[in-house]
Amino acid sequence: MVFKKIANWFRKSESQLPFELPIDEEEIFKKSKVILQQLDEYITASELESENISIQLDNVLAEQDTIRNKIKDLNKPDSWHERNLLLKLDRLVVHSNNLRQRIELFSQNIKVYLNLMSKVEDIRVMRLNGLETDRIQNIWLEFQHSFETYKEKIATEAVTETKESVTAGETEERLLKLRQQVFDLPQEVVVKQDTPLATTSQIIRPSLERLIINKKLDPFEAEDSTNLRKDLEHEWNSSANDVLNRLEEA
Amino acid sequence: MRDIWKRDTMFVEEGSVVIVTDVDQPALAKYIGSIWKVKNVMASYHPATALIYHQQFGEIVLPIRCLEVIPPEDSPLSHDEFVRITKGYPRDAHHTCCFELVKETGKVRGFDTRNSYYFIKIANGNSGWFPLHCLIPLSFRGEKFYYPDQEVLLDGVRVKISKIRKTRFGHGQLLYINGSWIPSTEVKSAS
């Protein structure tokens, strides 16, 4: 059932109607009773779901406030306790954003369903009045156009939607921002360091013993160990001079 | 016992939401049709009386026979709604079925919170208590009306309906199955 619920959310988020829409207005008139029933049920179900989510959102927001107060009361910068609370607050912010987005999606779906219901009822009434089919067709085409626009809009939103980063660096930045918000500190501009920090790992030479072992592992070059050692010593000494020069330059 | 039933078989208890349908004093006539909440029931009075409260009008005391209990918000039938009595039922602990009313059409004029029975009054003045599974709302415009505890097929699996709910425009209904509201068009009758 949970999977079904999740599937429903995805289905709704893609703004696809949960049933196939008839193309012909003649067919709409014939199936109008079933279509209206389905739409009405989906509207009510979406409203209920949206209501439940909004209650959940209120609870999450209240929990956020509680954690903010806890962080303020604790006032232990750089402690693991505070970090843990900040991480929890971060998770709650993500959760509340997701809930907000879902409520908006439900609202948009309800609007589409309402519009569609109104059009189907219009068609029914016009057919009963014996009006021209061209005019009825126009209503249907008009709705289809608006529905396509809505689908495109939702699709664009889905493409442009940025997912929350889970990398360590991004998390640190978010936690820092959250902390600044909690304590009402001025927002510091976080400068990203494009160039990596200077390290000496490239300058450090491998030891002579390591060089010998590596050479010995190669079966074609490990014939004479004494000659090999001499060669390597010479090579190692020359590299030492090279390293010293580079360190001086640095 | 504070909570008690009176007025024929009408059951009123503390916290019930009631509508004033009649008054015993002309001065209170202006309250007819307004909705109140029961604050206290004086069952030992003659006639049995209730103290009712309204946020705007305050408190008044009225005989229970002047009140009608309104079904709760999540109930599939609302007060004053037209229903058709489809069948009778075996004798209940609180009520006896009035088989004369079967196949008649009437209005919902009361609710029993103990067993969720509805008080139905028909046009000729007769009335009786009926459970939901003996009634069908006339405003229902869907294909098939489902009842609580009925078994249905959902994705080929036999499941039981816990609750039902009216839809916004009365074209269908929602069924509470396994913790979520499912549109009735997504299930099939198991029988």
Tab-separated table of C-alpha atoms in Angstrom:
chain	number	residue	atom	x	y	z
A	1	MET	CA	0.000	0.000	0.000
A	2	VAL	CA	2.888	2.302	0.769
A	3	PHE	CA	4.325	1.623	-2.675
A	4	LYS	CA	0.966	2.403	-4.177
A	5	LYS	CA	0.887	5.702	-2.314
A	6	ILE	CA	4.370	6.596	-3.492
A	7	ALA	CA	3.426	5.581	-7.022
A	8	ASN	CA	0.400	7.844	-6.770
A	9	TRP	CA	2.573	10.782	-5.719
A	10	PHE	CA	4.879	10.230	-8.635
A	11	ARG	CA	1.955	9.838	-10.954
A	12	LYS	CA	0.513	13.088	-9.678
A	13	SER	CA	3.824	14.878	-9.779
A	14	GLU	CA	4.109	14.048	-13.447
A	15	SER	CA	0.690	15.645	-13.855
A	16	GLN	CA	-0.758	12.672	-15.637
A	17	LEU	CA	-4.387	11.948	-15.093
A	18	PRO	CA	-4.905	8.621	-13.390
A	19	PHE	CA	-7.138	7.442	-16.235
A	20	GLU	CA	-7.254	7.796	-19.966
A	21	LEU	CA	-9.052	10.831	-21.261
A	22	PRO	CA	-11.377	10.302	-24.197
A	23	ILE	CA	-10.438	12.339	-27.257
A	24	ASP	CA	-13.800	12.602	-28.872
A	25	GLU	CA	-16.523	14.733	-27.310
A	26	GLU	CA	-19.091	12.100	-28.280
A	27	GLU	CA	-17.199	9.635	-26.126
A	28	ILE	CA	-16.944	12.189	-23.320
A	29	PHE	CA	-20.697	12.599	-23.361
A	30	LYS	CA	-21.205	8.841	-23.185
A	31	LYS	CA	-18.673	8.324	-20.384
A	32	SER	CA	-19.365	11.615	-18.621
A	33	LYS	CA	-20.883	9.958	-15.555
A	34	VAL	CA	-17.840	7.771	-14.935
A	35	ILE	CA	-15.392	10.598	-15.719
A	36	LEU	CA	-17.153	12.950	-13.321
A	37	GLN	CA	-17.156	10.298	-10.612
A	38	GLN	CA	-13.452	9.622	-11.067
A	39	LEU	CA	-12.546	13.305	-11.083
A	40	ASP	CA	-14.680	14.022	-8.040
A	41	GLU	CA	-13.055	11.156	-6.157
A	42	TYR	CA	-9.560	12.270	-7.097
A	43	ILE	CA	-10.329	15.832	-6.027
A	44	THR	CA	-11.590	14.714	-2.629
A	45	ALA	CA	-8.709	12.259	-2.170
A	46	SER	CA	-6.165	14.951	-3.109
A	47	GLU	CA	-7.786	17.392	-0.698
A	48	LEU	CA	-7.613	14.867	2.116
A	49	GLU	CA	-4.019	13.986	1.320
A	50	SER	CA	-3.084	17.654	1.106
A	51	GLU	CA	-4.762	18.309	4.460
A	52	ASN	CA	-2.838	15.458	6.089
A	53	ILE	CA	0.434	16.716	4.640
A	54	SER	CA	-0.219	20.255	5.851
A	55	ILE	CA	-0.789	18.932	9.391
A	56	GLN	CA	2.453	16.980	9.067
A	57	LEU	CA	4.215	20.123	7.811
A	58	ASP	CA	3.002	22.122	10.807
A	59	ASN	CA	4.408	19.452	13.103
A	60	VAL	CA	7.751	19.498	11.294
A	61	LEU	CA	7.924	23.301	11.507
A	62	ALA	CA	7.115	23.178	15.213
A	63	GLU	CA	9.868	20.607	15.679
A	64	GLN	CA	12.270	22.894	13.827
A	65	ASP	CA	11.463	25.730	16.227
A	66	THR	CA	12.052	23.431	19.191
A	67	ILE	CA	15.455	22.404	17.863
A	68	ARG	CA	16.404	26.039	17.179
A	69	ASN	CA	15.587	26.892	20.772
A	70	LYS	CA	17.575	23.895	21.961
A	71	ILE	CA	20.607	25.030	19.986
A	72	LYS	CA	20.268	28.529	21.424
A	73	ASP	CA	19.970	27.212	24.969
A	74	LEU	CA	22.880	24.844	24.528
A	75	ASN	CA	25.193	27.528	23.121
A	76	LYS	CA	28.190	25.235	22.737
A	77	PRO	CA	29.884	26.158	19.503
A	78	ASP	CA	31.845	23.375	17.784
A	79	SER	CA	30.479	20.719	20.109
A	80	TRP	CA	29.221	17.403	18.754
A	81	HIS	CA	25.922	17.917	20.513
A	82	GLU	CA	25.298	21.149	18.657
A	83	ARG	CA	26.466	19.606	15.396
A	84	ASN	CA	24.034	16.745	15.852
A	85	LEU	CA	21.175	19.187	16.457
A	86	LEU	CA	22.185	21.196	13.401
A	87	LEU	CA	22.221	18.044	11.297
A	88	LYS	CA	18.746	17.176	12.560
A	89	LEU	CA	17.547	20.688	11.778
A	90	ASP	CA	19.002	20.370	8.293
A	91	ARG	CA	17.095	17.136	7.708
A	92	LEU	CA	13.869	18.720	8.955
A	93	VAL	CA	14.331	21.698	6.614
A	94	VAL	CA	14.692	19.312	3.660
A	95	HIS	CA	11.627	17.365	4.816
A	96	SER	CA	9.518	20.508	5.207
A	97	ASN	CA	10.554	21.732	1.747
A	98	ASN	CA	9.491	18.404	0.259
A	99	LEU	CA	6.142	18.596	2.023
A	100	ARG	CA	5.598	22.162	0.821
A	101	GLN	CA	6.314	21.102	-2.736
A	102	ARG	CA	3.908	18.176	-2.458
A	103	ILE	CA	1.115	20.416	-1.170
A	104	GLU	CA	1.622	22.725	-4.140
A	105	LEU	CA	1.485	19.778	-6.527
A	106	PHE	CA	-1.740	18.539	-5.001
A	107	SER	CA	-3.208	22.015	-5.275
A	108	GLN	CA	-2.259	22.221	-8.954
A	109	ASN	CA	-3.752	18.773	-9.584
A	110	ILE	CA	-7.004	19.752	-7.894
A	111	LYS	CA	-7.223	22.864	-10.071
A	112	VAL	CA	-6.775	20.781	-13.222
A	113	TYR	CA	-9.389	18.253	-12.118
A	114	LEU	CA	-11.842	21.023	-11.241
A	115	ASN	CA	-11.350	22.641	-14.610
A	116	LEU	CA	-11.828	19.329	-16.370
A	117	MET	CA	-14.984	18.563	-14.396
A	118	SER	CA	-16.424	21.920	-15.308
A	119	LYS	CA	-15.680	21.320	-18.994
A	120	VAL	CA	-17.235	17.840	-18.960
A	121	GLU	CA	-20.356	19.215	-17.311
A	122	ASP	CA	-20.481	22.052	-19.854
A	123	ILE	CA	-20.348	19.507	-22.654
A	124	ARG	CA	-23.108	17.483	-21.042
A	125	VAL	CA	-25.363	20.482	-20.658
A	126	MET	CA	-24.704	21.695	-24.194
A	127	ARG	CA	-25.433	18.268	-25.637
A	128	LEU	CA	-28.675	18.180	-23.712
A	129	ASN	CA	-29.589	21.600	-25.074
A	130	GLY	CA	-28.913	20.385	-28.593
A	131	LEU	CA	-26.193	22.928	-29.340
A	132	GLU	CA	-23.805	22.672	-32.258
A	133	THR	CA	-21.114	20.060	-31.912
A	134	ASP	CA	-18.460	22.500	-33.238
A	135	ARG	CA	-18.932	24.758	-30.285
A	136	ILE	CA	-18.718	21.831	-27.892
A	137	GLN	CA	-15.589	20.629	-29.660
A	138	ASN	CA	-14.064	24.071	-29.169
A	139	ILE	CA	-14.537	23.845	-25.404
A	140	TRP	CA	-12.814	20.515	-25.358
A	141	LEU	CA	-9.909	21.703	-27.488
A	142	GLU	CA	-9.514	24.760	-25.289
A	143	PHE	CA	-9.242	22.585	-22.213
A	144	GLN	CA	-6.809	20.197	-23.878
A	145	HIS	CA	-4.578	23.137	-24.793
A	146	SER	CA	-4.574	24.457	-21.231
A	147	PHE	CA	-3.914	20.963	-19.912
A	148	GLU	CA	-0.933	20.519	-22.235
A	149	THR	CA	0.450	23.869	-21.058
A	150	TYR	CA	0.083	22.720	-17.482
A	151	LYS	CA	1.882	19.451	-18.233
A	152	GLU	CA	4.747	21.300	-19.902
A	153	LYS	CA	5.003	23.651	-16.938
A	154	ILE	CA	5.202	20.790	-14.494
A	155	ALA	CA	7.741	18.983	-16.670
A	156	THR	CA	9.911	22.112	-16.816
A	157	GLU	CA	9.705	22.495	-13.056
A	158	ALA	CA	10.734	18.882	-12.627
A	159	VAL	CA	13.769	19.365	-14.893
A	160	THR	CA	14.945	22.588	-13.282
A	161	GLU	CA	14.414	21.314	-9.776
A	162	THR	CA	17.728	21.101	-7.957
A	163	LYS	CA	18.303	18.187	-5.696
A	164	GLU	CA	19.794	18.719	-2.272
A	165	SER	CA	23.474	17.946	-2.297
A	166	VAL	CA	24.728	15.314	0.082
A	167	THR	CA	28.452	15.991	-0.230
A	168	ALA	CA	30.359	16.821	2.916
A	169	GLY	CA	31.344	20.323	1.768
A	170	GLU	CA	27.795	21.332	0.920
A	171	THR	CA	26.534	19.965	4.229
A	172	GLU	CA	29.078	22.012	6.131
A	173	GLU	CA	27.982	25.149	4.320
A	174	ARG	CA	24.322	24.439	5.064
A	175	LEU	CA	25.058	23.757	8.723
A	176	LEU	CA	27.001	27.004	8.963
A	177	LYS	CA	24.098	28.900	7.428
A	178	LEU	CA	21.631	27.208	9.766
A	179	ARG	CA	23.752	28.146	12.762
A	180	GLN	CA	23.900	31.741	11.594
A	181	GLN	CA	20.126	31.765	11.213
A	182	VAL	CA	19.575	30.273	14.668
A	183	PHE	CA	21.791	32.834	16.399
A	184	ASP	CA	20.778	35.696	14.071
A	185	LEU	CA	24.399	36.173	13.072
A	186	PRO	CA	25.279	38.189	9.968
A	187	GLN	CA	25.545	35.968	6.915
A	188	GLU	CA	29.178	35.374	6.072
A	189	VAL	CA	30.092	34.961	2.471
A	190	VAL	CA	31.525	31.491	2.060
A	191	VAL	CA	34.328	31.655	-0.476
A	192	LYS	CA	34.892	28.470	-2.361
A	193	GLN	CA	38.536	27.541	-2.745
A	194	ASP	CA	38.996	26.569	-6.341
A	195	THR	CA	42.695	25.821	-6.037
A	196	PRO	CA	43.688	22.991	-3.741
A	197	LEU	CA	45.905	23.695	-0.739
A	198	ALA	CA	49.654	23.476	-1.313
A	199	THR	CA	50.872	20.078	-0.302
A	200	THR	CA	54.320	18.479	-0.226
A	201	SER	CA	53.142	15.072	-1.345
A	202	GLN	CA	54.520	15.565	-4.856
A	203	ILE	CA	57.921	16.678	-3.568
A	204	ILE	CA	58.464	13.870	-1.081
A	205	ARG	CA	60.677	11.159	-2.538
A	206	PRO	CA	60.165	7.441	-2.067
A	207	SER	CA	62.788	5.834	0.132
A	208	LEU	CA	65.770	4.029	-1.391
A	209	GLU	CA	64.613	0.686	0.038
A	210	ARG	CA	61.184	1.178	-1.545
A	211	LEU	CA	62.851	1.868	-4.905
A	212	ILE	CA	64.916	-1.337	-4.620
A	213	ILE	CA	61.888	-3.434	-3.711
A	214	ASN	CA	59.925	-1.997	-6.645
A	215	LYS	CA	62.764	-2.716	-9.029
A	216	LYS	CA	63.219	-6.275	-7.693
A	217	LEU	CA	59.564	-6.993	-8.361
A	218	ASP	CA	60.301	-6.565	-12.034
A	219	PRO	CA	61.812	-9.938	-13.116
A	220	PHE	CA	63.622	-8.582	-16.189
A	221	GLU	CA	65.626	-5.945	-14.262
A	222	ALA	CA	66.478	-7.819	-11.066
A	223	GLU	CA	69.458	-9.806	-12.374
A	224	ASP	CA	72.316	-8.142	-10.549
A	225	SER	CA	71.356	-6.706	-7.196
A	226	THR	CA	74.682	-4.915	-6.497
A	227	ASN	CA	74.672	-3.046	-9.789
A	228	LEU	CA	71.033	-2.269	-9.314
A	229	ARG	CA	71.689	-0.787	-5.862
A	230	LYS	CA	74.453	1.449	-7.217
A	231	ASP	CA	72.262	2.678	-10.047
A	232	LEU	CA	69.433	3.382	-7.707
A	233	GLU	CA	71.673	5.202	-5.194
A	234	HIS	CA	72.849	7.487	-7.951
A	235	GLU	CA	69.309	8.082	-9.082
A	236	TRP	CA	68.143	8.720	-5.506
A	237	ASN	CA	70.921	11.250	-4.824
A	238	SER	CA	70.178	13.175	-7.977
A	239	SER	CA	66.488	13.273	-7.098
A	240	ALA	CA	67.395	14.547	-3.614
A	241	ASN	CA	69.144	17.553	-5.140
A	242	ASP	CA	66.154	18.110	-7.336
A	243	VAL	CA	63.810	18.042	-4.323
A	244	LEU	CA	65.980	20.478	-2.385
A	245	ASN	CA	65.975	22.929	-5.290
A	246	ARG	CA	62.183	22.702	-5.559
A	247	LEU	CA	61.748	23.246	-1.814
A	248	GLU	CA	63.931	26.340	-1.974
A	249	GLU	CA	61.874	27.693	-4.817
A	250	ALA	CA	58.677	27.027	-2.843
B	1	MET	CA	-25.197	8.426	34.769
B	2	ARG	CA	-25.045	11.772	33.057
B	3	ASP	CA	-25.278	10.602	29.447
B	4	ILE	CA	-28.646	9.141	28.793
B	5	TRP	CA	-31.185	8.778	25.994
B	6	LYS	CA	-34.628	10.295	26.007
B	7	ARG	CA	-37.318	11.585	23.659
B	8	ASP	CA	-38.640	8.302	22.254
B	9	THR	CA	-35.361	6.753	21.223
B	10	MET	CA	-33.237	9.867	20.588
B	11	PHE	CA	-29.863	9.610	22.299
B	12	VAL	CA	-28.207	12.808	23.454
B	13	GLU	CA	-24.977	12.923	25.391
B	14	GLU	CA	-22.499	15.532	26.537
B	15	GLY	CA	-20.564	16.870	23.535
B	16	SER	CA	-23.218	15.951	20.950
B	17	VAL	CA	-23.839	18.508	18.239
B	18	VAL	CA	-27.540	19.209	18.006
B	19	ILE	CA	-29.916	21.326	15.990
B	20	VAL	CA	-32.867	23.037	17.605
B	21	THR	CA	-36.065	21.946	15.853
B	22	ASP	CA	-38.689	23.058	18.337
B	23	VAL	CA	-38.935	25.219	21.486
B	24	ASP	CA	-41.012	25.214	24.647
B	25	GLN	CA	-40.938	28.997	25.086
B	26	PRO	CA	-41.839	31.545	22.387
B	27	ALA	CA	-38.810	33.658	23.342
B	28	LEU	CA	-36.521	30.905	22.133
B	29	ALA	CA	-38.194	30.561	18.735
B	30	LYS	CA	-35.389	32.552	17.114
B	31	TYR	CA	-32.993	29.691	17.834
B	32	ILE	CA	-34.868	27.165	15.694
B	33	GLY	CA	-32.557	25.820	13.040
B	34	SER	CA	-29.350	26.865	14.785
B	35	ILE	CA	-26.655	24.395	15.750
B	36	TRP	CA	-25.584	23.969	19.371
B	37	LYS	CA	-23.359	21.765	21.461
B	38	VAL	CA	-24.674	19.772	24.411
B	39	LYS	CA	-22.997	20.790	27.653
B	40	ASN	CA	-25.019	18.734	30.092
B	41	VAL	CA	-27.953	16.315	30.116
B	42	MET	CA	-30.517	16.383	32.922
B	43	ALA	CA	-32.113	12.983	32.466
B	44	SER	CA	-33.986	13.056	35.785
B	45	TYR	CA	-35.937	16.189	34.830
B	46	HIS	CA	-39.426	15.899	33.459
B	47	PRO	CA	-39.298	16.190	30.528
B	48	ALA	CA	-35.636	15.200	30.095
B	49	THR	CA	-33.666	18.347	29.410
B	50	ALA	CA	-30.313	19.338	28.012
B	51	LEU	CA	-28.150	22.363	28.659
B	52	ILE	CA	-26.861	23.479	25.294
B	53	TYR	CA	-24.188	26.000	24.392
B	54	HIS	CA	-23.641	28.297	21.423
B	55	GLN	CA	-20.591	30.515	21.004
B	56	GLN	CA	-22.732	33.498	19.990
B	57	PHE	CA	-25.962	32.990	21.948
B	58	GLY	CA	-24.582	31.477	25.153
B	59	GLU	CA	-26.381	28.740	27.090
B	60	ILE	CA	-30.033	27.696	27.115
B	61	VAL	CA	-31.988	24.792	28.519
B	62	LEU	CA	-34.312	22.879	26.225
B	63	PRO	CA	-36.184	19.576	26.409
B	64	ILE	CA	-34.405	16.807	24.514
B	65	ARG	CA	-37.486	16.268	22.355
B	66	CYS	CA	-36.774	19.691	20.793
B	67	LEU	CA	-33.323	18.616	19.639
B	68	GLU	CA	-31.944	16.498	16.827
B	69	VAL	CA	-28.410	15.096	16.897
B	70	ILE	CA	-26.340	15.954	13.838
B	71	PRO	CA	-24.145	13.182	12.380
B	72	PRO	CA	-20.396	13.851	12.710
B	73	GLU	CA	-18.520	15.570	9.880
B	74	ASP	CA	-16.893	12.406	8.580
B	75	SER	CA	-20.228	10.605	8.434
B	76	PRO	CA	-21.321	9.542	4.922
B	77	LEU	CA	-24.822	10.918	5.544
B	78	SER	CA	-25.544	14.445	6.677
B	79	HIS	CA	-28.463	15.913	8.567
B	80	ASP	CA	-31.632	16.518	6.562
B	81	GLU	CA	-30.312	14.472	3.655
B	82	PHE	CA	-32.742	12.430	1.596
B	83	VAL	CA	-32.175	8.684	1.844
B	84	ARG	CA	-33.898	5.572	0.627
B	85	ILE	CA	-34.356	2.693	3.056
B	86	THR	CA	-33.287	-0.379	1.111
B	87	LYS	CA	-33.686	-3.162	3.679
B	88	GLY	CA	-34.401	-3.974	7.298
B	89	TYR	CA	-32.159	-5.428	9.987
B	90	PRO	CA	-32.465	-7.866	12.880
B	91	ARG	CA	-33.268	-6.384	16.276
B	92	ASP	CA	-30.445	-4.291	17.720
B	93	ALA	CA	-29.508	-3.771	21.387
B	94	HIS	CA	-30.829	-0.210	21.253
B	95	HIS	CA	-33.375	-0.170	18.424
B	96	THR	CA	-35.971	-2.312	16.722
B	97	CYS	CA	-36.351	-2.236	12.972
B	98	CYS	CA	-39.524	-0.761	11.595
B	99	PHE	CA	-40.033	-2.983	8.546
B	100	GLU	CA	-42.962	-0.869	7.349
B	101	LEU	CA	-40.513	1.806	6.308
B	102	VAL	CA	-38.439	-0.419	4.029
B	103	LYS	CA	-38.419	0.841	0.403
B	104	GLU	CA	-39.569	4.262	1.610
B	105	THR	CA	-37.739	7.552	1.159
B	106	GLY	CA	-37.107	9.851	4.084
B	107	LYS	CA	-34.769	12.357	5.661
B	108	VAL	CA	-31.971	11.917	8.180
B	109	ARG	CA	-33.237	13.575	11.367
B	110	GLY	CA	-30.977	12.172	14.056
B	111	PHE	CA	-27.905	10.135	14.848
B	112	ASP	CA	-27.064	7.663	17.567
B	113	THR	CA	-23.415	7.895	18.570
B	114	ARG	CA	-23.517	4.545	20.380
B	115	ASN	CA	-24.023	2.424	17.279
B	116	SER	CA	-23.964	4.983	14.428
B	117	TYR	CA	-27.630	4.468	13.526
B	118	TYR	CA	-29.565	7.162	11.704
B	119	PHE	CA	-33.008	8.386	12.651
B	120	ILE	CA	-35.093	8.491	9.474
B	121	LYS	CA	-38.347	10.365	9.215
B	122	ILE	CA	-40.531	9.847	6.164
B	123	ALA	CA	-43.096	12.225	4.688
B	124	ASN	CA	-46.161	10.617	6.322
B	125	GLY	CA	-44.704	11.214	9.796
B	126	ASN	CA	-43.441	7.685	10.493
B	127	SER	CA	-39.902	7.315	11.691
B	128	GLY	CA	-37.367	4.699	12.656
B	129	TRP	CA	-33.724	3.957	13.316
B	130	PHE	CA	-31.591	2.373	10.602
B	131	PRO	CA	-27.915	1.526	10.243
B	132	LEU	CA	-25.959	2.818	7.274
B	133	HIS	CA	-25.999	-0.492	5.402
B	134	CYS	CA	-29.808	-0.267	5.129
B	135	LEU	CA	-29.723	3.198	3.547
B	136	ILE	CA	-28.630	4.771	0.300
B	137	PRO	CA	-28.383	8.555	-0.186
B	138	LEU	CA	-30.541	9.851	-3.013
B	139	SER	CA	-27.904	12.448	-3.884
B	140	PHE	CA	-25.369	9.725	-4.732
B	141	ARG	CA	-24.738	9.817	-8.458
B	142	GLY	CA	-22.045	7.163	-8.754
B	143	GLU	CA	-22.166	3.659	-10.191
B	144	LYS	CA	-22.171	1.640	-6.986
B	145	PHE	CA	-22.462	2.565	-3.337
B	146	TYR	CA	-20.107	0.737	-0.980
B	147	TYR	CA	-20.641	0.293	2.770
B	148	PRO	CA	-18.219	-0.077	5.701
B	149	ASP	CA	-17.133	-3.680	6.463
B	150	GLN	CA	-17.907	-4.664	2.886
B	151	GLU	CA	-15.270	-6.754	1.111
B	152	VAL	CA	-13.978	-5.515	-2.218
B	153	LEU	CA	-11.210	-6.391	-4.668
B	154	LEU	CA	-8.341	-3.913	-4.802
B	155	ASP	CA	-5.717	-4.851	-7.407
B	156	GLY	CA	-7.060	-8.381	-7.313
B	157	VAL	CA	-6.714	-8.657	-3.533
B	158	ARG	CA	-9.726	-9.061	-1.282
B	159	VAL	CA	-9.788	-6.207	1.266
B	160	LYS	CA	-12.254	-4.826	3.772
B	161	ILE	CA	-13.570	-1.265	3.794
B	162	SER	CA	-13.082	0.413	7.162
B	163	LYS	CA	-14.843	3.710	6.503
B	164	ILE	CA	-16.534	5.496	3.645
B	165	ARG	CA	-16.664	9.164	2.798
B	166	LYS	CA	-18.687	11.327	0.481
B	167	THR	CA	-16.893	13.167	-2.276
B	168	ARG	CA	-17.038	16.915	-2.671
B	169	PHE	CA	-19.620	16.947	-5.466
B	170	GLY	CA	-21.443	13.727	-4.619
B	171	HIS	CA	-20.480	11.921	-7.807
B	172	GLY	CA	-18.708	9.111	-5.994
B	173	GLN	CA	-17.216	8.054	-2.696
B	174	LEU	CA	-13.875	7.373	-1.063
B	175	LEU	CA	-13.140	4.126	0.705
B	176	TYR	CA	-10.760	3.891	3.653
B	177	ILE	CA	-8.780	0.721	3.030
B	178	ASN	CA	-5.549	-0.271	4.791
B	179	GLY	CA	-4.918	3.231	6.087
B	180	SER	CA	-5.519	5.263	2.954
B	181	TRP	CA	-8.451	6.731	1.074
B	182	ILE	CA	-9.045	4.907	-2.200
B	183	PRO	CA	-11.453	6.139	-4.910
B	184	SER	CA	-14.347	3.718	-5.336
B	185	THR	CA	-13.671	3.502	-9.071
B	186	GLU	CA	-10.377	1.729	-8.314
B	187	VAL	CA	-12.027	-1.223	-6.574
B	188	LYS	CA	-14.310	-3.976	-7.744
B	189	SER	CA	-17.130	-5.618	-5.905
B	190	ALA	CA	-16.029	-8.924	-4.386
B	191	SER	CA	-19.451	-10.531	-4.674
